[in-house]
Amino acid sequence: MTETEIEARLAKLGIVLPEAAAAVASYVPAVEAAGMLHISGQLPFVNGEIVKGRLGESLSLDEGVAAARACGIMILAQAKKALGALDRIERVVKLGAFVNSTPDFADQPKVANGASELMFDVLGEAGRHARSAVGVPVLPLGAGVEIDAILQIRAG
């Protein structure tokens, strides 16, 4: 898929990639190694603010799905910053979704679909991936969701 096709899909979805978020601790947002781009866990920014809360308590399922989608958008922003262009993405290999949730909340996979469906919508078949979706008792800065990614990339 060309950069123009990816940009057209983003525009059709009404997505303008934000500035890639800076690391909040002692790590880098992305590392390119052996034909893969490993993207550190991304938090859900909506209108410049982190979506905070816990699924099954203060966040609804729909809010969780939207937060996961926001994480996916930030993953794409990090990839563009690291690679220079999104058309270097050959395939989304894996997403890891961490959902701040109560012990009785069991819809982590539905929450993670917010990011998974975004990857398919933007990258087509190359956006289909393996995934894990787990519930955790707390996330950095009180975020509702955090998602990391492994992308197979073309040489630059």
CSV table of C-alpha atoms in Angstrom, one decimal:
chain,number,residue,atom,x,y,z
A,1,MET,CA,0.0,0.0,0.0
A,2,THR,CA,1.4,3.4,-0.9
A,3,GLU,CA,1.7,6.4,1.4
A,4,THR,CA,-1.0,8.1,-0.7
A,5,GLU,CA,-3.4,5.2,-0.2
A,6,ILE,CA,-2.7,5.2,3.5
A,7,GLU,CA,-3.2,8.9,3.8
A,8,ALA,CA,-6.4,8.6,1.8
A,9,ARG,CA,-7.7,6.0,4.2
A,10,LEU,CA,-6.8,8.2,7.2
A,11,ALA,CA,-8.6,11.1,5.6
A,12,LYS,CA,-11.7,9.0,4.8
A,13,LEU,CA,-11.7,8.0,8.5
A,14,GLY,CA,-11.4,11.6,9.6
A,15,ILE,CA,-8.0,10.9,11.3
A,16,VAL,CA,-5.2,13.4,11.5
A,17,LEU,CA,-2.3,11.8,13.2
A,18,PRO,CA,-1.2,13.8,16.3
A,19,GLU,CA,2.3,14.7,17.2
A,20,ALA,CA,4.0,11.4,18.5
A,21,ALA,CA,3.9,11.4,22.3
A,22,ALA,CA,7.3,11.7,24.1
A,23,ALA,CA,8.4,9.0,26.4
A,24,VAL,CA,7.3,9.5,30.0
A,25,ALA,CA,10.1,7.6,31.6
A,26,SER,CA,13.5,6.0,30.8
A,27,TYR,CA,12.8,4.4,27.4
A,28,VAL,CA,12.4,5.3,23.8
A,29,PRO,CA,9.0,5.3,22.0
A,30,ALA,CA,10.2,3.0,19.1
A,31,VAL,CA,13.1,0.7,18.3
A,32,GLU,CA,13.8,-0.6,14.8
A,33,ALA,CA,15.6,-3.9,14.8
A,34,ALA,CA,15.9,-6.9,12.4
A,35,GLY,CA,13.2,-5.7,10.1
A,36,MET,CA,10.7,-5.0,12.9
A,37,LEU,CA,9.6,-1.8,14.6
A,38,HIS,CA,8.8,-2.3,18.3
A,39,ILE,CA,6.6,0.5,19.6
A,40,SER,CA,6.4,1.1,23.3
A,41,GLY,CA,3.1,1.1,25.1
A,42,GLN,CA,0.9,4.0,23.9
A,43,LEU,CA,-1.6,5.7,26.1
A,44,PRO,CA,-5.0,7.0,24.8
A,45,PHE,CA,-4.9,10.7,24.1
A,46,VAL,CA,-8.2,12.4,23.1
A,47,ASN,CA,-8.2,16.1,22.5
A,48,GLY,CA,-4.7,16.2,24.1
A,49,GLU,CA,-5.9,14.6,27.4
A,50,ILE,CA,-5.3,11.0,28.6
A,51,VAL,CA,-8.4,9.0,28.9
A,52,LYS,CA,-8.3,8.0,32.5
A,53,GLY,CA,-10.4,5.5,34.5
A,54,ARG,CA,-11.2,1.8,34.9
A,55,LEU,CA,-13.4,-0.4,32.7
A,56,GLY,CA,-16.2,-1.8,34.8
A,57,GLU,CA,-16.1,1.2,37.1
A,58,SER,CA,-15.7,4.7,35.7
A,59,LEU,CA,-15.3,3.9,32.0
A,60,SER,CA,-18.0,2.3,29.8
A,61,LEU,CA,-17.2,-0.4,27.2
A,62,ASP,CA,-17.7,2.2,24.4
A,63,GLU,CA,-15.3,4.6,26.1
A,64,GLY,CA,-12.8,1.8,26.4
A,65,VAL,CA,-13.1,0.9,22.7
A,66,ALA,CA,-12.6,4.6,21.9
A,67,ALA,CA,-9.5,4.8,24.2
A,68,ALA,CA,-8.0,1.7,22.5
A,69,ARG,CA,-8.6,3.3,19.1
A,70,ALA,CA,-6.8,6.4,20.3
A,71,CYS,CA,-3.9,4.2,21.4
A,72,GLY,CA,-3.9,2.8,17.8
A,73,ILE,CA,-3.8,6.3,16.4
A,74,MET,CA,-0.8,7.1,18.6
A,75,ILE,CA,0.9,3.8,17.4
A,76,LEU,CA,0.6,5.0,13.8
A,77,ALA,CA,1.9,8.5,14.8
A,78,GLN,CA,4.9,6.8,16.5
A,79,ALA,CA,5.5,4.6,13.4
A,80,LYS,CA,5.4,7.6,11.1
A,81,LYS,CA,7.8,9.5,13.2
A,82,ALA,CA,10.2,6.5,13.5
A,83,LEU,CA,10.0,5.4,9.8
A,84,GLY,CA,9.4,8.7,8.0
A,85,ALA,CA,6.4,7.2,6.2
A,86,LEU,CA,3.6,4.7,7.0
A,87,ASP,CA,4.1,2.9,3.7
A,88,ARG,CA,7.2,1.2,5.2
A,89,ILE,CA,4.8,-0.8,7.3
A,90,GLU,CA,4.7,-4.3,5.7
A,91,ARG,CA,2.4,-5.8,8.3
A,92,VAL,CA,1.2,-5.3,11.9
A,93,VAL,CA,2.6,-8.4,13.6
A,94,LYS,CA,1.1,-8.1,17.1
A,95,LEU,CA,-0.7,-5.7,19.4
A,96,GLY,CA,-0.6,-6.1,23.1
A,97,ALA,CA,-3.5,-4.4,24.9
A,98,PHE,CA,-3.6,-3.7,28.6
A,99,VAL,CA,-6.9,-2.7,30.0
A,100,ASN,CA,-7.3,-1.0,33.4
A,101,SER,CA,-10.3,-3.0,34.6
A,102,THR,CA,-12.1,-4.3,37.6
A,103,PRO,CA,-11.8,-8.0,38.5
A,104,ASP,CA,-15.2,-8.8,37.2
A,105,PHE,CA,-14.8,-7.0,33.8
A,106,ALA,CA,-14.2,-9.6,31.2
A,107,ASP,CA,-14.5,-7.7,27.9
A,108,GLN,CA,-10.8,-6.8,27.4
A,109,PRO,CA,-10.9,-8.3,23.9
A,110,LYS,CA,-13.8,-6.1,22.9
A,111,VAL,CA,-11.9,-3.0,24.2
A,112,ALA,CA,-8.8,-4.0,22.2
A,113,ASN,CA,-10.9,-4.3,19.1
A,114,GLY,CA,-10.8,-0.4,19.0
A,115,ALA,CA,-7.1,-0.6,18.0
A,116,SER,CA,-7.4,-3.8,16.0
A,117,GLU,CA,-10.2,-2.6,13.7
A,118,LEU,CA,-8.3,0.7,13.2
A,119,MET,CA,-5.2,-1.1,12.0
A,120,PHE,CA,-7.3,-3.0,9.4
A,121,ASP,CA,-9.3,0.1,8.4
A,122,VAL,CA,-6.0,2.0,7.8
A,123,LEU,CA,-3.7,-0.7,6.5
A,124,GLY,CA,-6.1,-3.3,5.0
A,125,GLU,CA,-5.0,-6.9,5.2
A,126,ALA,CA,-1.5,-5.8,6.4
A,127,GLY,CA,-3.3,-4.5,9.5
A,128,ARG,CA,-4.5,-8.0,10.6
A,129,HIS,CA,-2.4,-9.2,13.5
A,130,ALA,CA,-1.9,-11.5,16.5
A,131,ARG,CA,-2.9,-10.0,19.8
A,132,SER,CA,-3.2,-10.3,23.5
A,133,ALA,CA,-5.7,-8.4,25.6
A,134,VAL,CA,-5.3,-8.5,29.4
A,135,GLY,CA,-6.9,-6.8,32.4
A,136,VAL,CA,-4.6,-5.0,34.8
A,137,PRO,CA,-5.4,-3.2,38.1
A,138,VAL,CA,-3.6,0.0,37.2
A,139,LEU,CA,-1.8,1.7,34.3
A,140,PRO,CA,0.6,4.6,34.1
A,141,LEU,CA,-0.9,8.0,34.7
A,142,GLY,CA,-4.3,6.4,35.5
A,143,ALA,CA,-4.9,5.6,31.8
A,144,GLY,CA,-7.8,3.3,30.9
A,145,VAL,CA,-5.9,1.5,28.2
A,146,GLU,CA,-2.3,1.0,27.0
A,147,ILE,CA,-1.3,-0.7,23.8
A,148,ASP,CA,2.1,-1.7,22.4
A,149,ALA,CA,2.9,-3.0,18.9
A,150,ILE,CA,5.3,-4.9,16.7
A,151,LEU,CA,5.4,-4.0,13.1
A,152,GLN,CA,7.2,-5.7,10.2
A,153,ILE,CA,8.8,-3.0,8.1
A,154,ARG,CA,10.4,-2.6,4.7
A,155,ALA,CA,14.0,-1.3,4.5
A,156,GLY,CA,14.1,2.5,4.3
